[in-house]
Structures are given as structure tokens and as C-alpha cells.
């Protein structure tokens, strides 16, 4: 049976705090669990009767912010296997091992090398192990222990904001909540009073107070008035250690603003206001401004103005300028200096938004008296009406009086007025006016059908002051008189089928009338008396301002009678009765079995989209005109081509042809052929005249070829002789230029291009004598067999 040793772990801490150790509540895995205790003060083996044990460890504390010059001693590791001969080696690992915490590997003493800050790391977990120095094998199982940093009060309270901003309504009750401030302390709140904060007010009394535990700021003074003081600065202190002496503290600033409430009524700075306005001011004209002062702000300072009483309650009005909160007095109705010169008004200013809890201070409104003096001005004449409407019959004679207008000077002087018509509104001078009494009369005849309404303008002017004038519109309506007979609404041209039956409707007639009777149109239709008897058609009046044309017999013959003219009398039912006669043309046409028109007379018509007789005649005339024009043009053209160049016998003169250009190039086929001059041996056919058509066609003749040694003089003489004997040449001299350059080389040409012009066969036997290079040509051209033989 194996015997286990034990590992004793001892801890010491420096003054002034003792080291606290606690019993191990849990054994390391792999060892039998058995209740045991460890006393640091004793080393007797009798007190530690354990046959089996593993690592012993305790939870302990170290002071933070240690200020000593030496390393801070933590504790000591010791194993029962340690015989003191240095065979064991102690090893420390975990948080800060080797840097923050070091161990003496021989003695097991643990020390802290640096100052510890609990706020940075409050707990360190370390692992200890004892190994055999020679073999490197552990003699004890590895065990874990914890070092907790003991807190000291080294952190002052810090507020979450450096500056707080808050508002509270003015005139608030004592104890009204304003704002809550909060401070935090980084020290351990579970140990001592290092993190216990107490709030107090350093500045801002007696207006505000703060709750020591919560940091809630409240009002402490009654009826704080914003109009007296609006801004307050409060300084709050937070102190730890429960506010005791020696505690650390921090401060913050709270800026508190009193918000406005409507606790001030509007007040006029003066009790009476005076304004002046001319009597000519139109409605809506501003007269003056008044303003009541209000110490409040925003909507609490908004003011409404109203006229509560006074002589001019219905003559003036007051409106509020929303930007300046001023009351604007305006004219409501037209003023008249002659009727009233002074008005007195009572204007009231009030707050639309009120605070019920301040109504005890009195009514939130004020009033002032406004006096308005009306100034006299020279006014233009005033018509008795804003507009005049007159009526006149259209058959009224010239100088007929229609009506009259009236205008007066509203001033006290009552200056006389003269009247006139604005001719820009009566360009045709149809109406006139009596300048003295304003009577309107006609100067020309009227026609309702031409113009129903006449809109003119009448001017009234003061005689003593022509600058003062006024205008009024005058509307004249022309009343209708039955002076126009009714007539067909359109031109009627219809047809009847040859196989039509009696009482068959072939056309519906409608009429119109330029007149406009009050009771509406009532037309009647009938055949003219001269056509009523013996007519082949009848008129049926439908009593609705329409009529129908009906056949009177069965069957019509277009060869006997192709067209019927029906005179129809149209009468109205007004006074005096007006009537007119319109003619309806009825053609007899051949129709199909459905009654559709096929042909009338010799023309083929298609109803309703066929061409009328007039259209066909017009088309035929156009065709004939075009044919005659073409024939005349062809005859004139032919006659012009046959005219000779010389019309008169006396017109015999020299013709000098000047060639002052450089020629038309290769495409100029109208120029003379200079190839003849360059090669006299070429054969040139005679060319016909280009200016006239010759009566007799002469056969072209060939000129004999010139010999090889022909001189230029002989060549020119030969050409002159040809021109003299040429019957197609012009009967006058013509200057010709012959740019002859000679006969060319005396050597014969080697080209075979001219071989096609020779009649006989050529002999190519000499090619055989030219050597092997020309053997192929000799075989092709020098052979006995040829194309002709084949």
C-alpha cells in the first residue's frame, strides 16, 4: 500500500492587516475525500494526523496600492516531502506568475513584485506544484489557490455628465422635480464604505435642494418668476465613505432654466391712439398699428385684438400681425368725409392661451381707445349704380332713346358733371350720350342677328376738374324682331327610284331661322301654290319643325322626266309672319331591289359617295384641256426643229468659231476628230449636221487615203475640197484648225492589233526561223491547219 505525503501551504501578509486563511472545502481529484483542518500557528504533527493528503490551499487577501519599498510578501508553499536538502523545487503558474507574482523555488516563498489595483483586477488564480529537482517529476499533485485584492478607498465618485441641463416651469410649487444626477465610485461596494456615495448641494440654495441618497434635484423656493431671473447654476457634490470625514468627492454643474408660463396679461403702453386716413381709402387699407406688451414668451405672448365697441364698429376692422404681435387697424367700408369726420373705437388685446391657475391674478386682457379722423379729398363722380343694363328692339330708329345714367360729385362742392362714351368700347359709334343729362340714344340701325349684346363704357367727368372722372359699364341688349324668314338647314338634292310606290318617303326637310322668338320656332312646310296642283310629290308637315317629301304615284320614268323641281314654302309662326321658298331637286334614278341608287341619266352614280354630274363634267374638261395642250406643244416643237439656220437670204456672213477652251476631255464627243490629222491614213465617215434635220439623206462617202509621203499642204487642200463639195456644209465660211503633227515613223508597226483590218491571211512561217523560244508561236500560227480549214 502506497503512502501519500502532504503539502503544507502557509501564508503571511504584512501589517497592518493579518492574513486570513480558510479551510479547503474540496480536495483535488484523485485523492480520498476526508475532512481536515489546517492551523497556521502550529507545526505539531500530532495536530495533523492524516495518512493521506494532497495540496492544501487557502483563499487570502492582499492590500491594493501597496507603497512599501520591498516586495509584498504573499505566503509560503511547503510539502511534507521536503526534507530541507534542496531536492524539491517549487513552481508557480497562473495569473501573473513569474511577472506579478514570483516564488522562491527552494523555500516556496511567494511575493508580489508590483502595486496591485483592485479596480483593474480584483482576483488572481494561481497554481502551485512541487517537483523533484533531479527527475523533474511532480511529488505532489498540482493545486489551485486564489488571491483576492483587498480594496482601499482610492477612487473618488465621478458623475455620468460633467454638466447637466434641466428646465422647470416658473412659479412651480416647492418640491417640484427638476433633474436627477448620478455619480459612480470604482471602489468595492461590498467592502466597507469606500463606494457609499452621499449627495449634497454646494451652490444653488435656497432655490433648489438635492436628495442625499438619490441625487434628485427639486425646487426649494416658492414662486420663482422667470421674468425676474431665468437661469440658475447649481453645483452638486458626491462624497464617498458615506459622507464622513476623509472621504473622496466629485462635483458636477447643473444649469437650470425656468420655462415660461402665461402668468402675465397683455398691457397697452398708452390708453389712447390717434390715426388719420383719407376718405378715398379703399376697404382693406391699413390705417395704423397698436401693440400691447406681454412679458411672456412664445404662445403665452400671443395676442388677439378685437374692436369691442365704438362708433365705427362696422367701418373699421383690426387684424393681428403674427410676426410682430401688433394690431393693424384697417378700413372695412368706404368712408365719407361729408357724412362723418371722426370715429372712436375701443380695441381690446387678450391672450388666446391662458393658465387656469393664474386667473386669480386678474383678467388676461387690456383695452385702449383708438380715434380715427377722416380727411377730405376731391373725389370723382359717383354713378348711381355699379353697372347699367338697358334693352332696345332691333328695329328701333336712329336717335331712339334707350335709357340714361346718373352720376354726382360726392364732395360738398357738388361740381357739375358731363357724360361721354368711351369710343374704345364703341368703335362703330352705334350709340351716343347726352353730355348734360346722361341719356343714351342710338346713332345707327341695329341688327340682333349681327350682335346681340353691346358692352360700352360711360365716363362721368367733373367740369371744373377734368382729372376727376369715373367709369361705369353699360350693357345694352338688342331685342329680337321677326325680320328673317326661315330657310332650309342645308341644300337638298334627292332622288326617287323608278319603281317607287305611292306615299313613299324620299327626303326629310329641316329649316332654320336667324330670329330667336321667345316661345321658340314653329315652322310650317307646304308646296308652292303653282306646284301644288298636278305635282308628283306631296309635302307632309310633321309639326316638329320638319317635313317629309312623299311620292304621289307608283313608278317614275327617267326617260320621260329625269328631274323634278319642288318649290317648298317655309313659314314661321311669329309676328309679322316671315316665309321663304326653297327648291328641292329630285332626280329619277334606276335602283336595285333594296332601293339603292344605281344610275341616273347616262351617268353612273354611287350613292351616297358617288361623283355628281358637275364633278364629272369638270373632270372631262380638264382631260380635254390637257390633250389640246400636248398637241399644240408637239406641233410647235416640230416646227421649231425644221427652221434653217439662215432665215433670210441677206444673212450671209462669215462665222468665226473661237476655240478658247481646253476641250472637254475624252468624253467630249461633240469636238472635231483630231485623230485624222494625226493619222491621215485613217478612214473618216462623213458626219451629219447637228443643227438641222437634212431633207435628203446623203450616203457617206469615203475619202481616198493619202499616200505615205503626203505633205500637210496636200492634206489641207484635200479637206478644203471635201468641204466645198459637201452639200450638208453650211453656206458660209468656217474657220477650222488642223493640229497635224506629221505622218509618224517610217518603220512598220510590229503590233498585231492591225491584223484584223487586213483581208488576206498573213504568213507566220518566219517564226520558225527565230529559234526555240518562238517554237510555241510557230506551232500555233505557222501550222498548215488553221481555223478556216477546220
mmCIF file of C-alpha atoms in Angstrom, residues 40-330:
data_model
loop_
_atom_site.group_PDB
_atom_site.id
_atom_site.type_symbol
_atom_site.label_atom_id
_atom_site.label_comp_id
_atom_site.label_asym_id
_atom_site.label_seq_id
_atom_site.Cartn_x
_atom_site.Cartn_y
_atom_site.Cartn_z
ATOM 1 C CA UNK A 40 -1.217 28.294 10.592
ATOM 2 C CA UNK A 41 0.072 28.981 14.046
ATOM 3 C CA UNK A 42 1.138 25.386 14.916
ATOM 4 C CA UNK A 43 3.591 22.936 13.330
ATOM 5 C CA UNK A 44 2.947 19.842 15.511
ATOM 6 C CA UNK A 45 2.469 16.644 13.594
ATOM 7 C CA UNK A 46 0.024 15.455 16.238
ATOM 8 C CA UNK A 47 -2.377 18.153 15.196
ATOM 9 C CA UNK A 48 -2.209 16.973 11.604
ATOM 10 C CA UNK A 49 -2.989 13.311 11.834
ATOM 11 C CA UNK A 50 -3.664 12.490 8.207
ATOM 12 C CA UNK A 51 -2.300 9.484 6.474
ATOM 13 C CA UNK A 52 -3.326 10.857 3.026
ATOM 14 C CA UNK A 53 -3.429 14.433 1.885
ATOM 15 C CA UNK A 54 -2.937 16.461 -1.224
ATOM 16 C CA UNK A 55 -2.173 20.135 -1.741
ATOM 17 C CA UNK A 56 -3.530 22.464 0.905
ATOM 18 C CA UNK A 57 -4.514 25.998 -0.142
ATOM 19 C CA UNK A 58 -6.397 28.931 1.315
ATOM 20 C CA UNK A 59 -8.160 31.968 -0.079
ATOM 21 C CA UNK A 60 -6.393 35.090 1.122
ATOM 22 C CA UNK A 61 -6.202 38.849 0.637
ATOM 23 C CA UNK A 62 -3.554 41.369 -0.354
ATOM 24 C CA UNK A 63 -3.705 45.105 0.038
ATOM 25 C CA UNK A 64 -4.024 47.109 -3.164
ATOM 26 C CA UNK A 65 -1.814 50.094 -3.813
ATOM 27 C CA UNK A 66 0.987 48.756 -1.581
ATOM 28 C CA UNK A 67 3.532 51.572 -1.144
ATOM 29 C CA UNK A 68 6.391 49.726 0.575
ATOM 30 C CA UNK A 69 9.905 49.663 -0.861
ATOM 31 C CA UNK A 70 10.215 45.868 -0.675
ATOM 32 C CA UNK A 71 8.194 43.219 -2.419
ATOM 33 C CA UNK A 72 4.904 42.490 -0.690
ATOM 34 C CA UNK A 73 5.042 39.044 0.933
ATOM 35 C CA UNK A 74 2.135 36.773 -0.097
ATOM 36 C CA UNK A 75 2.755 33.361 1.517
ATOM 37 C CA UNK A 76 4.797 30.190 1.585
ATOM 38 C CA UNK A 77 4.489 26.806 -0.113
ATOM 39 C CA UNK A 78 5.756 23.710 1.756
ATOM 40 C CA UNK A 79 5.467 19.990 1.063
ATOM 41 C CA UNK A 80 5.889 17.181 3.637
ATOM 42 C CA UNK A 81 8.191 15.599 1.073
ATOM 43 C CA UNK A 82 10.588 18.459 1.520
ATOM 44 C CA UNK A 83 13.493 17.231 3.739
ATOM 45 C CA UNK A 84 15.290 20.542 3.527
ATOM 46 C CA UNK A 85 18.058 19.073 1.387
ATOM 47 C CA UNK A 86 17.074 21.091 -1.733
ATOM 48 C CA UNK A 87 15.855 18.088 -3.650
ATOM 49 C CA UNK A 88 12.455 19.665 -4.280
ATOM 50 C CA UNK A 89 11.645 22.580 -6.486
ATOM 51 C CA UNK A 90 8.526 24.755 -6.164
ATOM 52 C CA UNK A 91 6.809 26.022 -9.317
ATOM 53 C CA UNK A 92 4.114 28.732 -9.564
ATOM 54 C CA UNK A 93 1.852 29.261 -12.609
ATOM 55 C CA UNK A 94 -1.330 31.106 -13.411
ATOM 56 C CA UNK A 95 -2.379 34.797 -13.446
ATOM 57 C CA UNK A 96 0.725 36.978 -13.203
ATOM 58 C CA UNK A 97 3.052 34.109 -12.260
ATOM 59 C CA UNK A 98 6.657 34.987 -12.956
ATOM 60 C CA UNK A 99 5.877 38.653 -13.520
ATOM 61 C CA UNK A 100 3.465 39.957 -10.938
ATOM 62 C CA UNK A 101 3.984 37.058 -8.547
ATOM 63 C CA UNK A 102 7.322 35.270 -8.034
ATOM 64 C CA UNK A 103 8.239 32.206 -5.926
ATOM 65 C CA UNK A 104 11.442 31.107 -4.337
ATOM 66 C CA UNK A 105 11.842 27.676 -5.843
ATOM 67 C CA UNK A 106 13.851 26.458 -2.880
ATOM 68 C CA UNK A 107 11.847 27.817 0.060
ATOM 69 C CA UNK A 108 8.392 28.231 -1.619
ATOM 70 C CA UNK A 109 8.049 31.872 -0.531
ATOM 71 C CA UNK A 110 5.634 33.883 -2.797
ATOM 72 C CA UNK A 111 5.953 37.657 -3.228
ATOM 73 C CA UNK A 112 4.151 40.375 -5.234
ATOM 74 C CA UNK A 113 6.537 42.498 -7.309
ATOM 75 C CA UNK A 114 4.197 45.370 -8.251
ATOM 76 C CA UNK A 115 1.476 47.546 -6.802
ATOM 77 C CA UNK A 116 -1.905 45.905 -7.297
ATOM 78 C CA UNK A 117 -5.069 47.757 -8.260
ATOM 79 C CA UNK A 118 -8.311 46.101 -7.388
ATOM 80 C CA UNK A 119 -10.196 48.199 -9.945
ATOM 81 C CA UNK A 120 -8.033 46.702 -12.675
ATOM 82 C CA UNK A 121 -8.185 43.052 -11.486
ATOM 83 C CA UNK A 122 -9.731 42.031 -8.157
ATOM 84 C CA UNK A 123 -8.907 38.260 -8.207
ATOM 85 C CA UNK A 124 -5.874 36.240 -9.323
ATOM 86 C CA UNK A 125 -5.974 32.459 -9.766
ATOM 87 C CA UNK A 126 -2.644 30.641 -9.307
ATOM 88 C CA UNK A 127 -1.486 27.010 -9.455
ATOM 89 C CA UNK A 128 1.299 25.560 -7.258
ATOM 90 C CA UNK A 129 3.335 22.397 -7.760
ATOM 91 C CA UNK A 130 6.381 20.707 -6.153
ATOM 92 C CA UNK A 131 8.645 18.623 -8.400
ATOM 93 C CA UNK A 132 11.790 16.594 -7.888
ATOM 94 C CA UNK A 133 14.662 18.764 -8.951
ATOM 95 C CA UNK A 134 16.645 15.863 -10.400
ATOM 96 C CA UNK A 135 13.956 13.865 -12.138
ATOM 97 C CA UNK A 136 11.582 16.753 -12.886
ATOM 98 C CA UNK A 137 8.675 14.654 -11.776
ATOM 99 C CA UNK A 138 5.978 16.117 -9.516
ATOM 100 C CA UNK A 139 5.999 14.863 -5.972
ATOM 101 C CA UNK A 140 2.636 16.451 -5.247
ATOM 102 C CA UNK A 141 -0.414 16.895 -7.446
ATOM 103 C CA UNK A 142 -0.872 20.445 -8.807
ATOM 104 C CA UNK A 143 -3.225 22.547 -6.683
ATOM 105 C CA UNK A 144 -5.023 25.873 -7.339
ATOM 106 C CA UNK A 145 -5.462 28.799 -4.979
ATOM 107 C CA UNK A 146 -6.976 32.327 -5.235
ATOM 108 C CA UNK A 147 -5.558 35.697 -4.241
ATOM 109 C CA UNK A 148 -8.099 38.470 -3.713
ATOM 110 C CA UNK A 149 -7.016 42.116 -3.666
ATOM 111 C CA UNK A 150 -8.188 43.898 -0.576
ATOM 112 C CA UNK A 151 -9.891 47.219 -1.540
ATOM 113 C CA UNK A 152 -8.902 50.616 -0.172
ATOM 114 C CA UNK A 153 -10.657 53.941 -0.824
ATOM 115 C CA UNK A 154 -8.543 55.203 -3.703
ATOM 116 C CA UNK A 155 -11.263 56.295 -6.204
ATOM 117 C CA UNK A 156 -13.414 59.404 -5.927
ATOM 118 C CA UNK A 157 -17.048 59.478 -7.151
ATOM 119 C CA UNK A 158 -17.442 60.518 -10.797
ATOM 120 C CA UNK A 159 -20.687 61.928 -12.265
ATOM 121 C CA UNK A 160 -22.028 60.493 -15.508
ATOM 122 C CA UNK A 161 -22.066 64.032 -17.001
ATOM 123 C CA UNK A 162 -19.773 66.925 -16.441
ATOM 124 C CA UNK A 163 -22.628 69.409 -16.993
ATOM 125 C CA UNK A 164 -26.334 68.717 -16.661
ATOM 126 C CA UNK A 165 -29.012 70.829 -18.339
ATOM 127 C CA UNK A 166 -32.552 70.911 -16.988
ATOM 128 C CA UNK A 167 -35.715 73.008 -17.161
ATOM 129 C CA UNK A 168 -38.554 73.586 -14.767
ATOM 130 C CA UNK A 169 -41.654 75.783 -15.200
ATOM 131 C CA UNK A 170 -41.597 79.080 -13.435
ATOM 132 C CA UNK A 171 -43.903 79.601 -10.439
ATOM 133 C CA UNK A 172 -43.632 75.882 -9.649
ATOM 134 C CA UNK A 173 -44.519 74.551 -6.195
ATOM 135 C CA UNK A 174 -41.806 73.656 -3.689
ATOM 136 C CA UNK A 175 -40.515 70.125 -4.201
ATOM 137 C CA UNK A 176 -41.139 70.048 -7.978
ATOM 138 C CA UNK A 177 -38.825 67.537 -9.646
ATOM 139 C CA UNK A 178 -36.104 69.155 -11.771
ATOM 140 C CA UNK A 179 -33.496 66.501 -12.681
ATOM 141 C CA UNK A 180 -31.611 63.559 -11.177
ATOM 142 C CA UNK A 181 -27.813 63.415 -11.136
ATOM 143 C CA UNK A 182 -25.836 60.181 -10.783
ATOM 144 C CA UNK A 183 -22.256 59.521 -9.665
ATOM 145 C CA UNK A 184 -20.358 56.219 -9.635
ATOM 146 C CA UNK A 185 -17.401 55.009 -7.488
ATOM 147 C CA UNK A 186 -14.944 52.425 -8.799
ATOM 148 C CA UNK A 187 -14.184 51.103 -5.286
ATOM 149 C CA UNK A 188 -15.646 47.830 -3.968
ATOM 150 C CA UNK A 189 -19.232 48.476 -2.865
ATOM 151 C CA UNK A 190 -19.296 45.220 -0.871
ATOM 152 C CA UNK A 191 -16.403 46.108 1.368
ATOM 153 C CA UNK A 192 -16.621 48.963 3.803
ATOM 154 C CA UNK A 193 -17.958 52.417 2.831
ATOM 155 C CA UNK A 194 -15.490 53.170 0.061
ATOM 156 C CA UNK A 195 -18.257 53.192 -2.566
ATOM 157 C CA UNK A 196 -21.106 54.583 -0.456
ATOM 158 C CA UNK A 197 -21.988 57.970 -2.004
ATOM 159 C CA UNK A 198 -23.847 60.881 -0.439
ATOM 160 C CA UNK A 199 -25.047 63.886 -2.499
ATOM 161 C CA UNK A 200 -25.075 67.481 -1.280
ATOM 162 C CA UNK A 201 -25.621 70.910 -2.838
ATOM 163 C CA UNK A 202 -22.725 73.340 -2.800
ATOM 164 C CA UNK A 203 -24.286 76.132 -4.873
ATOM 165 C CA UNK A 204 -27.886 76.968 -5.774
ATOM 166 C CA UNK A 205 -29.508 77.463 -2.410
ATOM 167 C CA UNK A 206 -32.098 78.486 -1.396
ATOM 168 C CA UNK A 207 -33.685 77.932 -4.810
ATOM 169 C CA UNK A 208 -33.021 74.199 -5.178
ATOM 170 C CA UNK A 209 -32.266 71.160 -2.996
ATOM 171 C CA UNK A 210 -30.913 67.654 -3.615
ATOM 172 C CA UNK A 211 -31.767 64.317 -2.022
ATOM 173 C CA UNK A 212 -28.599 62.900 -0.406
ATOM 174 C CA UNK A 213 -29.134 59.303 -1.447
ATOM 175 C CA UNK A 214 -30.822 59.571 -4.862
ATOM 176 C CA UNK A 215 -29.339 62.767 -6.292
ATOM 177 C CA UNK A 216 -32.788 64.127 -7.240
ATOM 178 C CA UNK A 217 -32.823 67.913 -7.511
ATOM 179 C CA UNK A 218 -36.050 69.699 -6.562
ATOM 180 C CA UNK A 219 -37.278 73.258 -6.271
ATOM 181 C CA UNK A 220 -36.885 74.740 -2.801
ATOM 182 C CA UNK A 221 -38.350 78.236 -3.224
ATOM 183 C CA UNK A 222 -41.943 79.221 -3.979
ATOM 184 C CA UNK A 223 -42.991 81.412 -6.926
ATOM 185 C CA UNK A 224 -39.727 81.678 -8.804
ATOM 186 C CA UNK A 225 -40.515 84.162 -11.598
ATOM 187 C CA UNK A 226 -38.847 83.760 -14.999
ATOM 188 C CA UNK A 227 -39.349 87.419 -15.752
ATOM 189 C CA UNK A 228 -37.125 88.256 -12.744
ATOM 190 C CA UNK A 229 -34.490 85.543 -13.242
ATOM 191 C CA UNK A 230 -34.394 82.846 -15.858
ATOM 192 C CA UNK A 231 -31.051 80.985 -15.470
ATOM 193 C CA UNK A 232 -29.684 79.190 -12.389
ATOM 194 C CA UNK A 233 -26.405 77.327 -11.916
ATOM 195 C CA UNK A 234 -26.384 74.596 -9.272
ATOM 196 C CA UNK A 235 -23.245 72.726 -8.084
ATOM 197 C CA UNK A 236 -23.800 69.200 -6.670
ATOM 198 C CA UNK A 237 -21.161 67.221 -4.704
ATOM 199 C CA UNK A 238 -20.953 63.433 -4.425
ATOM 200 C CA UNK A 239 -18.803 62.111 -1.496
ATOM 201 C CA UNK A 240 -17.945 58.501 -0.650
ATOM 202 C CA UNK A 241 -17.348 56.917 2.758
ATOM 203 C CA UNK A 242 -20.955 57.834 3.469
ATOM 204 C CA UNK A 243 -20.016 61.493 3.567
ATOM 205 C CA UNK A 244 -17.681 61.014 6.539
ATOM 206 C CA UNK A 245 -14.521 62.918 7.110
ATOM 207 C CA UNK A 246 -11.703 61.687 4.879
ATOM 208 C CA UNK A 247 -13.970 60.512 2.065
ATOM 209 C CA UNK A 248 -13.233 61.362 -1.567
ATOM 210 C CA UNK A 249 -15.641 63.612 -3.522
ATOM 211 C CA UNK A 250 -16.529 64.838 -7.011
ATOM 212 C CA UNK A 251 -18.737 67.671 -8.281
ATOM 213 C CA UNK A 252 -20.915 68.475 -11.280
ATOM 214 C CA UNK A 253 -22.704 71.566 -12.560
ATOM 215 C CA UNK A 254 -26.424 71.675 -13.283
ATOM 216 C CA UNK A 255 -27.719 74.548 -15.480
ATOM 217 C CA UNK A 256 -31.406 75.029 -14.748
ATOM 218 C CA UNK A 257 -33.664 77.226 -16.895
ATOM 219 C CA UNK A 258 -37.104 78.391 -15.847
ATOM 220 C CA UNK A 259 -39.576 77.879 -18.665
ATOM 221 C CA UNK A 260 -42.299 80.406 -19.311
ATOM 222 C CA UNK A 261 -45.918 80.104 -18.252
ATOM 223 C CA UNK A 262 -48.665 82.570 -19.009
ATOM 224 C CA UNK A 263 -48.619 84.479 -15.782
ATOM 225 C CA UNK A 264 -48.588 87.989 -17.293
ATOM 226 C CA UNK A 265 -51.569 89.621 -19.043
ATOM 227 C CA UNK A 266 -51.085 91.927 -22.072
ATOM 228 C CA UNK A 267 -50.894 95.642 -21.305
ATOM 229 C CA UNK A 268 -51.200 98.648 -23.621
ATOM 230 C CA UNK A 269 -48.419 101.167 -23.049
ATOM 231 C CA UNK A 270 -50.920 104.010 -23.594
ATOM 232 C CA UNK A 271 -54.632 104.352 -23.230
ATOM 233 C CA UNK A 272 -55.406 106.371 -26.377
ATOM 234 C CA UNK A 273 -54.228 106.171 -30.014
ATOM 235 C CA UNK A 274 -54.987 108.601 -32.858
ATOM 236 C CA UNK A 275 -54.807 107.963 -36.611
ATOM 237 C CA UNK A 276 -55.780 109.766 -39.816
ATOM 238 C CA UNK A 277 -56.970 108.371 -43.135
ATOM 239 C CA UNK A 278 -58.318 109.942 -46.343
ATOM 240 C CA UNK A 279 -61.902 109.252 -47.206
ATOM 241 C CA UNK A 280 -60.785 107.729 -50.510
ATOM 242 C CA UNK A 281 -59.098 104.785 -48.769
ATOM 243 C CA UNK A 282 -60.469 101.575 -50.241
ATOM 244 C CA UNK A 283 -61.548 98.679 -47.987
ATOM 245 C CA UNK A 284 -58.586 96.797 -46.565
ATOM 246 C CA UNK A 285 -56.310 99.855 -46.394
ATOM 247 C CA UNK A 286 -54.208 99.820 -43.181
ATOM 248 C CA UNK A 287 -54.574 102.975 -41.073
ATOM 249 C CA UNK A 288 -52.187 102.365 -38.149
ATOM 250 C CA UNK A 289 -50.686 99.849 -35.726
ATOM 251 C CA UNK A 290 -51.114 99.372 -31.997
ATOM 252 C CA UNK A 291 -49.257 96.957 -29.730
ATOM 253 C CA UNK A 292 -49.833 95.608 -26.240
ATOM 254 C CA UNK A 293 -46.768 94.378 -24.342
ATOM 255 C CA UNK A 294 -46.613 90.922 -22.779
ATOM 256 C CA UNK A 295 -43.671 89.778 -20.646
ATOM 257 C CA UNK A 296 -44.289 86.134 -21.500
ATOM 258 C CA UNK A 297 -42.723 84.191 -24.343
ATOM 259 C CA UNK A 298 -43.891 82.068 -27.267
ATOM 260 C CA UNK A 299 -47.537 81.209 -27.429
ATOM 261 C CA UNK A 300 -48.019 82.707 -23.968
ATOM 262 C CA UNK A 301 -47.204 86.091 -25.505
ATOM 263 C CA UNK A 302 -49.589 85.742 -28.454
ATOM 264 C CA UNK A 303 -52.202 88.468 -28.536
ATOM 265 C CA UNK A 304 -55.568 88.747 -30.250
ATOM 266 C CA UNK A 305 -57.013 92.190 -30.995
ATOM 267 C CA UNK A 306 -60.689 92.983 -31.428
ATOM 268 C CA UNK A 307 -62.957 96.019 -31.630
ATOM 269 C CA UNK A 308 -65.449 95.679 -28.813
ATOM 270 C CA UNK A 309 -67.405 98.903 -29.119
ATOM 271 C CA UNK A 310 -67.407 102.354 -30.662
ATOM 272 C CA UNK A 311 -68.977 104.478 -33.378
ATOM 273 C CA UNK A 312 -67.011 102.852 -36.201
ATOM 274 C CA UNK A 313 -67.635 99.276 -35.210
ATOM 275 C CA UNK A 314 -68.847 98.448 -38.733
ATOM 276 C CA UNK A 315 -66.499 100.830 -40.576
ATOM 277 C CA UNK A 316 -63.149 99.538 -39.334
ATOM 278 C CA UNK A 317 -61.517 96.241 -38.531
ATOM 279 C CA UNK A 318 -58.415 95.103 -36.646
ATOM 280 C CA UNK A 319 -56.180 92.143 -37.515
ATOM 281 C CA UNK A 320 -53.166 90.662 -35.717
ATOM 282 C CA UNK A 321 -49.698 90.581 -37.254
ATOM 283 C CA UNK A 322 -48.488 87.113 -36.226
ATOM 284 C CA UNK A 323 -44.821 88.062 -36.511
ATOM 285 C CA UNK A 324 -44.820 91.303 -34.512
ATOM 286 C CA UNK A 325 -47.960 90.671 -32.421
ATOM 287 C CA UNK A 326 -49.254 94.109 -33.442
ATOM 288 C CA UNK A 327 -52.830 95.081 -34.096
ATOM 289 C CA UNK A 328 -53.389 96.605 -37.549
ATOM 290 C CA UNK A 329 -56.397 98.937 -37.910
ATOM 291 C CA UNK A 330 -57.870 98.682 -41.437
#
